[in-house]
Amino acid sequence: MSTRVIEAAEIETMDKRFRANLINSVSGFKSANLLGSINKHGKTNLAIFNSVVHIGSNPPLLGFILRPTSVPRHSFENILETGYYTLNHVNDKIVEPAHQTSAKYPEGQSEFMATGLTEELLDGFPAPFVSESQIKIGLRFMEEIPIKINATRLVIGQIEMLILNEKYLAEDGSLDLMRAGSLAINGLDHYHQAVDLKKLPYARP
Amino acid sequence: MSTRVIEAAEIETMDKRFRANLINSVSGFKSANLLGSINKHGKTNLAIFNSVVHIGSNPPLLGFILRPTSVPRHSFENILETGYYTLNHVNDKIVEPAHQTSAKYPEGQSEFMATGLTEELLDGFPAPFVSESQIKIGLRFMEEIPIKINATRLVIGQIEMLILNEKYLAEDGSLDLMRAGSLAINGLDHYHQAVDLKKLPYARP
């Protein structure tokens, strides 16, 4: 085994893309979600996010990190306009169109149309879900928290609606993400399926 | 297929543990990291976190969510005392002792001693790494950002040091988390290994 120690000074002088790949994979596996939104003129938007994080269960809150210069800013503009958005798990059957939503399409073109993923509008929820996703979350925007150190934002929403296939819901409330085909992301572009290792009981001394 | 729609009112009235399991798994797969810290008297602490999130690559920043009432508060007290901490990927060979760090051990007992994981102290870095981990990150505390809506905090650190086996570092800078044995967590207690699905190129329209 050849141990490599990389210090701050070396990270600072790395090629930009090399550093982005390294730092994006060093945090471990990430979730893969499609964020669906719509503006006040009815134009939809769909963007892949790998930074969704659990904020709390009661009330049920999820957050994501918004970069200052990233494509998904349209998503955030729509969220501010309507107050609502959706998160939809990427699964093995839609990995290619899901990744493709990160392309910079011309202004005015919806990523739903461009990638072939299907908009699903449900009565009473003002943002589009992704029909092909097996686990869909409708959220109400709660707050944006500025992260001044690098001009990013933590965007927090409260879960208003869950839409899922009942067979993935276990008796204890947990979802079988593996059977649902939900993917994990390594870095920016490497998608993985999950295989079962171990479910462990509540830990006691 | 039997679609289940769960609305906000139903989530609110769920049994507490059922809701925690559901909301913790609905965000998708999470990273599994052990946070190592030490207080000014030299007592070490080790706690598992599933909320590590990428904040930025330049400067290299990672965040995690700190709950108000969780065991890992000792970790945060240590971080404030010394200004440093480590994150160490959980892998398939240490999943049981890693999960066991979440038990409430008596005051004064280090989770390193209690679980058998090995403290690794390196010259020039003031917090303990986990020897058995294949991907180890040394961080300097930068800031805590209060999330008022549920009294949690986003804790941000800058990467000062990476220690890894060179064979997991690809030419493009990304790490092969699958070969390194890094795990993904579903919910609070269900650990998964990753299998390769697809690495996709930078998306263009």
Coordinates of N, CA and C in Angstrom, one line a residue, chain A residues 22-195:
Chain A
L22 N -11.5 15.7 -7.3 CA -11.0 15.1 -6.0 C -11.9 15.6 -4.8
I23 N -12.2 16.9 -4.8 CA -12.9 17.4 -3.6 C -14.4 16.9 -3.7
N24 N -14.9 16.8 -4.9 CA -16.3 16.3 -5.0 C -16.4 14.8 -4.7
S25 N -15.4 14.0 -4.7 CA -15.5 12.6 -4.4 C -15.1 12.3 -3.0
V26 N -14.3 13.2 -2.4 CA -13.7 12.9 -1.1 C -14.8 12.9 0.1
S27 N -15.9 13.6 -0.2 CA -16.9 13.6 0.9 C -17.7 12.3 1.0
G28 N -17.5 11.4 0.0 CA -18.2 10.1 0.1 C -19.4 10.1 -0.9
F29 N -20.2 9.0 -0.9 CA -21.3 8.9 -1.8 C -22.4 9.9 -1.5
K30 N -23.0 10.4 -2.6 CA -24.1 11.4 -2.5 C -25.4 10.9 -3.1
S31 N -26.4 11.5 -2.7 CA -27.7 11.2 -3.3 C -27.9 11.8 -4.7
A32 N -28.8 11.3 -5.5 CA -29.0 11.7 -6.9 C -30.5 12.1 -7.0
N33 N -30.7 13.4 -7.1 CA -32.1 13.9 -7.2 C -32.3 14.9 -8.3
L34 N -33.5 14.8 -8.9 CA -33.9 15.7 -10.0 C -34.8 16.8 -9.3
L35 N -34.4 18.0 -9.5 CA -35.3 19.1 -8.9 C -36.2 19.7 -10.0
G36 N -37.5 19.5 -9.8 CA -38.5 20.0 -10.8 C -39.0 21.3 -10.3
S37 N -39.2 22.3 -11.2 CA -39.8 23.6 -10.8 C -40.5 24.2 -12.0
I38 N -41.2 25.3 -11.8 CA -42.0 25.9 -12.8 C -42.0 27.4 -12.6
N39 N -42.0 28.2 -13.6 CA -42.1 29.7 -13.4 C -43.5 30.1 -13.5
K40 N -43.8 31.4 -13.2 CA -45.1 31.9 -13.2 C -45.8 31.9 -14.6
H41 N -45.0 31.7 -15.6 CA -45.6 31.6 -17.0 C -45.8 30.2 -17.4
G42 N -45.5 29.2 -16.5 CA -45.8 27.8 -16.8 C -44.7 27.1 -17.4
K43 N -43.5 27.7 -17.5 CA -42.3 27.1 -18.1 C -41.6 26.2 -17.0
T44 N -41.4 24.9 -17.3 CA -40.8 24.0 -16.3 C -39.3 24.0 -16.5
N45 N -38.7 23.5 -15.4 CA -37.3 23.3 -15.4 C -36.9 22.1 -14.6
L46 N -35.9 21.4 -15.0 CA -35.5 20.2 -14.3 C -33.9 20.1 -14.2
A47 N -33.4 19.9 -13.0 CA -31.9 19.9 -12.9 C -31.5 18.9 -11.9
I48 N -30.4 18.2 -12.1 CA -29.9 17.2 -11.2 C -29.1 17.9 -10.1
F49 N -29.3 17.4 -8.9 CA -28.6 17.9 -7.7 C -28.0 16.7 -6.9
N50 N -26.8 16.8 -6.5 CA -26.2 15.8 -5.7 C -25.9 16.2 -4.2
S51 N -26.5 17.3 -3.8 CA -26.1 17.9 -2.5 C -27.3 17.9 -1.6
V52 N -28.4 17.1 -1.8 CA -29.5 17.1 -0.9 C -29.1 16.5 0.4
V53 N -29.5 17.2 1.5 CA -29.1 16.8 2.8 C -30.3 16.9 3.8
H54 N -30.4 15.9 4.7 CA -31.4 15.8 5.7 C -31.2 16.9 6.7
I55 N -32.2 17.7 6.9 CA -32.1 18.8 8.0 C -32.8 18.4 9.2
G56 N -34.0 17.7 9.1 CA -34.7 17.3 10.3 C -36.0 16.5 9.9
S57 N -36.5 15.7 10.8 CA -37.6 14.9 10.5 C -39.0 15.5 11.0
N58 N -38.9 16.4 12.0 CA -40.2 16.9 12.6 C -40.0 18.4 13.0
P59 N -40.3 19.3 12.1 CA -40.9 19.1 10.8 C -40.0 18.5 9.8
P60 N -40.5 17.9 8.7 CA -39.7 17.2 7.7 C -39.0 18.2 6.8
L61 N -37.7 18.4 6.9 CA -37.0 19.4 6.2 C -35.8 18.8 5.4
L62 N -35.6 19.2 4.2 CA -34.5 18.8 3.4 C -33.8 20.1 2.9
G63 N -32.5 20.1 2.7 CA -31.7 21.2 2.2 C -31.0 20.8 1.0
F64 N -30.5 21.8 0.2 CA -29.5 21.5 -0.8 C -28.6 22.8 -0.9
I65 N -27.4 22.5 -1.5 CA -26.4 23.6 -1.6 C -26.6 24.2 -3.0
L66 N -26.7 25.5 -3.1 CA -26.9 26.2 -4.4 C -25.6 26.9 -4.7
R67 N -24.9 26.6 -5.8 CA -23.7 27.3 -6.2 C -24.0 28.6 -6.9
P68 N -23.1 29.5 -6.8 CA -23.4 30.9 -7.3 C -23.5 30.9 -8.8
T69 N -22.7 30.0 -9.5 CA -22.6 30.2 -10.9 C -23.1 28.9 -11.7
S70 N -23.9 28.1 -11.0 CA -24.2 26.8 -11.6 C -25.5 27.0 -12.5
V71 N -25.7 26.1 -13.4 CA -26.9 26.0 -14.3 C -28.2 26.1 -13.5
P72 N -28.2 25.3 -12.4 CA -29.5 25.2 -11.7 C -30.1 26.5 -11.1
R73 N -29.4 27.6 -11.4 CA -30.0 28.8 -10.8 C -31.4 29.1 -11.3
H74 N -31.7 28.6 -12.5 CA -33.1 28.8 -13.0 C -34.1 28.1 -12.0
S75 N -33.6 26.9 -11.4 CA -34.4 26.2 -10.5 C -34.7 27.2 -9.3
F76 N -33.7 27.9 -8.8 CA -33.9 28.7 -7.6 C -34.8 29.9 -7.9
E77 N -34.6 30.5 -9.1 CA -35.5 31.6 -9.5 C -37.0 31.1 -9.5
N78 N -37.2 29.9 -10.0 CA -38.6 29.4 -10.0 C -39.1 29.1 -8.6
I79 N -38.2 28.6 -7.8 CA -38.6 28.3 -6.4 C -39.1 29.6 -5.7
L80 N -38.3 30.7 -5.9 CA -38.7 32.0 -5.3 C -40.0 32.5 -5.9
E81 N -40.2 32.3 -7.2 CA -41.5 32.8 -7.8 C -42.7 32.0 -7.3
T82 N -42.6 30.7 -7.2 CA -43.8 30.0 -6.9 C -43.9 29.5 -5.4
G83 N -42.7 29.4 -4.8 CA -42.6 28.9 -3.4 C -42.6 27.4 -3.3
Y84 N -42.6 26.6 -4.4 CA -42.7 25.2 -4.4 C -41.7 24.5 -5.4
Y85 N -41.3 23.3 -5.1 CA -40.4 22.5 -6.0 C -40.6 21.0 -5.7
T86 N -40.0 20.2 -6.5 CA -40.0 18.8 -6.2 C -38.6 18.2 -6.3
L87 N -38.4 17.1 -5.5 CA -37.2 16.3 -5.7 C -37.6 14.9 -6.0
N88 N -36.9 14.3 -7.0 CA -37.3 13.0 -7.6 C -36.1 12.2 -7.7
H89 N -36.1 11.0 -7.0 CA -34.9 10.1 -7.1 C -34.5 9.7 -8.5
V90 N -33.3 9.8 -8.8 CA -32.7 9.3 -10.0 C -32.6 7.8 -9.8
N91 N -33.1 7.0 -10.8 CA -32.9 5.5 -10.7 C -32.2 5.0 -11.9
D92 N -31.8 3.7 -11.9 CA -31.0 3.1 -13.0 C -31.6 3.3 -14.4
K93 N -32.9 3.3 -14.4 CA -33.5 3.4 -15.8 C -33.5 4.8 -16.4
I94 N -33.2 5.8 -15.6 CA -33.2 7.2 -16.1 C -31.9 7.9 -15.9
V95 N -30.8 7.2 -15.7 CA -29.6 7.8 -15.3 C -29.1 8.8 -16.5
E96 N -29.2 8.3 -17.7 CA -28.7 9.2 -18.8 C -29.5 10.5 -19.0
P97 N -30.8 10.4 -19.2 CA -31.5 11.7 -19.2 C -31.4 12.6 -18.0
A98 N -31.3 11.9 -16.8 CA -31.1 12.7 -15.6 C -29.8 13.5 -15.6
H99 N -28.7 12.8 -16.0 CA -27.4 13.5 -16.0 C -27.4 14.6 -17.1
Q100 N -28.2 14.3 -18.2 CA -28.2 15.2 -19.3 C -28.9 16.6 -19.0
T101 N -29.7 16.6 -17.9 CA -30.3 17.8 -17.5 C -29.3 18.9 -17.0
S102 N -28.0 18.4 -16.8 CA -27.0 19.4 -16.4 C -26.4 20.2 -17.6
A103 N -26.8 19.8 -18.8 CA -26.4 20.6 -20.0 C -27.0 22.0 -20.0
K104 N -26.2 22.9 -20.6 CA -26.8 24.3 -20.7 C -27.6 24.4 -21.9
Y105 N -28.9 24.2 -21.8 CA -29.8 24.3 -22.9 C -30.1 25.8 -23.2
P106 N -30.5 26.1 -24.4 CA -30.9 27.5 -24.8 C -32.0 28.0 -23.8
E107 N -31.9 29.2 -23.5 CA -33.0 29.9 -22.7 C -34.4 29.6 -23.3
G108 N -35.3 29.2 -22.5 CA -36.6 28.9 -23.0 C -36.9 27.4 -23.2
Q109 N -35.9 26.6 -23.2 CA -36.1 25.2 -23.5 C -36.2 24.4 -22.2
S110 N -37.3 23.7 -21.9 CA -37.4 22.9 -20.7 C -36.5 21.7 -20.8
E111 N -35.8 21.3 -19.7 CA -35.1 20.1 -19.6 C -36.0 18.9 -19.7
F112 N -37.2 19.0 -19.4 CA -38.1 17.8 -19.6 C -38.2 17.5 -21.0
M113 N -38.5 18.5 -21.8 CA -38.6 18.3 -23.3 C -37.3 17.8 -23.9
A114 N -36.2 18.5 -23.5 CA -34.9 18.2 -24.0 C -34.4 16.8 -23.7
T115 N -34.8 16.3 -22.6 CA -34.2 14.9 -22.2 C -35.2 13.8 -22.3
G116 N -36.5 14.1 -22.5 CA -37.5 13.1 -22.7 C -38.1 12.6 -21.4
L117 N -37.6 13.2 -20.3 CA -38.3 12.8 -19.0 C -39.7 13.4 -18.9
T118 N -40.6 12.7 -18.3 CA -42.0 13.1 -18.3 C -42.5 13.9 -17.2
E119 N -43.0 15.1 -17.5 CA -43.6 15.9 -16.4 C -44.9 15.3 -15.9
E120 N -45.0 15.3 -14.6 CA -46.2 14.8 -13.9 C -46.8 15.9 -13.0
L121 N -47.9 16.4 -13.4 CA -48.5 17.4 -12.6 C -49.7 16.8 -11.8
L122 N -49.7 17.1 -10.5 CA -50.7 16.5 -9.6 C -51.6 17.6 -9.1
D123 N -52.9 17.3 -9.0 CA -53.8 18.3 -8.4 C -53.3 18.8 -7.1
G124 N -53.3 20.0 -7.0 CA -53.0 20.6 -5.6 C -51.5 20.8 -5.4
F125 N -50.6 20.4 -6.3 CA -49.2 20.7 -6.1 C -48.7 21.5 -7.2
P126 N -48.1 22.7 -6.9 CA -47.8 23.6 -7.9 C -46.4 23.5 -8.5
A127 N -45.8 22.3 -8.6 CA -44.5 22.1 -9.3 C -44.5 20.7 -9.9
P128 N -43.8 20.5 -11.0 CA -43.8 19.2 -11.7 C -43.0 18.1 -11.1
F129 N -43.5 16.9 -11.0 CA -42.8 15.8 -10.6 C -42.2 15.1 -11.9
V130 N -41.3 14.1 -11.7 CA -40.8 13.3 -12.8 C -41.5 12.0 -12.7
S131 N -42.2 11.7 -13.7 CA -43.1 10.5 -13.8 C -42.3 9.2 -13.6
E132 N -41.1 9.2 -14.2 CA -40.3 7.9 -14.2 C -39.6 7.7 -12.8
S133 N -39.6 8.6 -12.0 CA -39.0 8.4 -10.7 C -39.8 7.6 -9.7
Q134 N -39.3 6.8 -8.9 CA -40.0 5.9 -8.0 C -40.3 6.5 -6.7
I135 N -39.5 7.5 -6.3 CA -39.7 8.2 -5.0 C -39.7 9.7 -5.3
K136 N -40.8 10.4 -5.1 CA -41.0 11.8 -5.5 C -41.4 12.6 -4.2
I137 N -40.8 13.8 -4.1 CA -41.0 14.6 -2.9 C -41.5 16.0 -3.4
G138 N -42.6 16.4 -2.8 CA -43.1 17.8 -3.1 C -42.7 18.7 -1.9
L139 N -42.0 19.8 -2.1 CA -41.6 20.6 -1.0 C -42.1 22.1 -1.2
R140 N -42.2 22.7 0.0 CA -42.5 24.1 0.1 C -41.2 24.8 0.5
F141 N -40.8 25.9 -0.2 CA -39.6 26.6 0.1 C -39.8 27.3 1.5
M142 N -38.8 27.1 2.3 CA -38.8 27.7 3.7 C -37.8 28.9 3.8
E143 N -36.6 28.6 3.5 CA -35.6 29.7 3.6 C -34.3 29.4 2.9
E144 N -33.6 30.5 2.6 CA -32.3 30.4 2.0 C -31.3 31.0 3.0
I145 N -30.2 30.2 3.3 CA -29.3 30.7 4.3 C -27.9 30.9 3.5
P146 N -27.5 32.2 3.5 CA -26.2 32.5 2.8 C -25.0 31.8 3.5
I147 N -24.1 31.2 2.7 CA -22.9 30.7 3.2 C -21.8 31.6 2.6
K148 N -21.4 32.6 3.5 CA -20.6 33.7 3.0 C -19.2 33.3 2.5
I149 N -18.7 32.3 3.2 CA -17.3 31.9 2.9 C -17.0 31.6 1.4
N150 N -18.0 31.1 0.7 CA -17.8 30.9 -0.8 C -19.0 31.3 -1.6
A151 N -19.9 32.1 -1.1 CA -21.0 32.7 -1.8 C -21.9 31.6 -2.3
T152 N -22.1 30.5 -1.6 CA -23.1 29.5 -1.9 C -24.3 29.8 -0.9
R153 N -25.3 29.0 -1.1 CA -26.5 29.1 -0.2 C -27.0 27.7 0.2
L154 N -27.5 27.6 1.4 CA -28.2 26.4 1.8 C -29.7 26.7 1.6
V155 N -30.4 26.0 0.7 CA -31.8 26.2 0.5 C -32.6 25.1 1.2
I156 N -33.6 25.5 2.0 CA -34.3 24.6 2.8 C -35.8 24.6 2.5
G157 N -36.3 23.4 2.3 CA -37.7 23.2 2.1 C -38.4 22.2 3.0
Q158 N -39.7 22.4 3.2 CA -40.4 21.4 4.0 C -41.2 20.5 3.1
I159 N -41.2 19.2 3.5 CA -41.9 18.2 2.7 C -43.4 18.3 2.9
E160 N -44.1 18.5 1.8 CA -45.5 18.7 1.8 C -46.2 17.4 1.3
M161 N -45.5 16.6 0.5 CA -46.1 15.5 -0.2 C -45.0 14.5 -0.6
L162 N -45.3 13.2 -0.4 CA -44.5 12.1 -0.8 C -45.3 11.2 -1.8
I163 N -44.7 10.8 -2.9 CA -45.4 9.9 -3.8 C -44.4 8.8 -4.1
L164 N -44.9 7.6 -3.7 CA -44.0 6.4 -3.9 C -44.8 5.1 -4.1
N165 N -44.1 4.2 -4.6 CA -44.7 2.8 -4.7 C -44.7 2.2 -3.3
E166 N -45.9 1.7 -2.9 CA -46.0 1.2 -1.6 C -45.1 0.1 -1.3
K167 N -44.7 -0.7 -2.3 CA -43.8 -1.9 -2.0 C -42.5 -1.5 -1.5
Y168 N -42.1 -0.2 -1.7 CA -40.7 0.2 -1.2 C -40.8 0.7 0.3
L169 N -42.0 0.8 0.8 CA -42.2 1.3 2.2 C -42.2 0.2 3.2
A170 N -41.1 0.1 4.1 CA -41.0 -1.0 5.0 C -41.9 -0.7 6.3
E171 N -42.1 -1.7 7.1 CA -43.0 -1.5 8.3 C -42.5 -0.5 9.2
D172 N -41.2 -0.3 9.3 CA -40.6 0.7 10.2 C -40.5 2.1 9.7
G173 N -41.1 2.3 8.5 CA -41.1 3.6 7.9 C -40.0 3.9 6.9
S174 N -39.0 3.1 6.9 CA -37.8 3.3 6.0 C -38.2 2.9 4.6
L175 N -37.5 3.5 3.6 CA -37.8 3.1 2.2 C -36.6 2.2 1.7
D176 N -37.0 1.3 0.9 CA -36.0 0.4 0.3 C -35.4 1.0 -0.9
L177 N -34.4 1.9 -0.8 CA -33.9 2.6 -1.9 C -33.2 1.7 -2.9
M178 N -32.6 0.6 -2.4 CA -32.0 -0.3 -3.3 C -33.0 -0.9 -4.3
R179 N -34.1 -1.4 -3.8 CA -35.1 -2.0 -4.7 C -35.8 -1.0 -5.5
A180 N -35.9 0.3 -5.0 CA -36.4 1.3 -5.8 C -35.5 1.8 -7.0
G181 N -34.3 1.2 -7.0 CA -33.3 1.6 -8.0 C -32.6 2.9 -7.8
S182 N -32.8 3.6 -6.7 CA -32.2 4.9 -6.4 C -30.7 4.7 -6.5
L183 N -30.0 5.7 -7.1 CA -28.6 5.7 -7.3 C -27.8 6.5 -6.3
A184 N -26.5 6.2 -6.1 CA -25.6 7.0 -5.4 C -24.6 7.6 -6.4
I185 N -24.2 8.8 -6.1 CA -23.2 9.5 -7.0 C -21.8 9.5 -6.3
N186 N -20.8 9.2 -7.1 CA -19.4 9.5 -6.6 C -18.9 10.7 -7.4
G187 N -18.6 11.7 -6.8 CA -18.1 12.9 -7.5 C -19.2 13.6 -8.3
L188 N -18.9 14.0 -9.5 CA -19.8 14.7 -10.3 C -20.5 13.9 -11.3
D189 N -20.0 12.7 -11.7 CA -20.5 12.1 -12.9 C -20.5 10.5 -12.8
H190 N -20.2 10.0 -11.7 CA -20.0 8.5 -11.6 C -21.2 7.9 -10.8
Y191 N -22.1 7.2 -11.5 CA -23.3 6.7 -10.8 C -23.2 5.3 -10.4
H192 N -23.7 5.0 -9.2 CA -23.6 3.6 -8.7 C -24.9 3.1 -8.2
Q193 N -25.1 1.8 -8.3 CA -26.2 1.1 -7.7 C -25.7 0.6 -6.3
A194 N -26.7 0.4 -5.5 CA -26.4 -0.1 -4.1 C -26.7 -1.5 -4.0
V195 N -25.8 -2.2 -3.2 CA -26.1 -3.6 -2.8 C -26.1 -3.7 -1.3

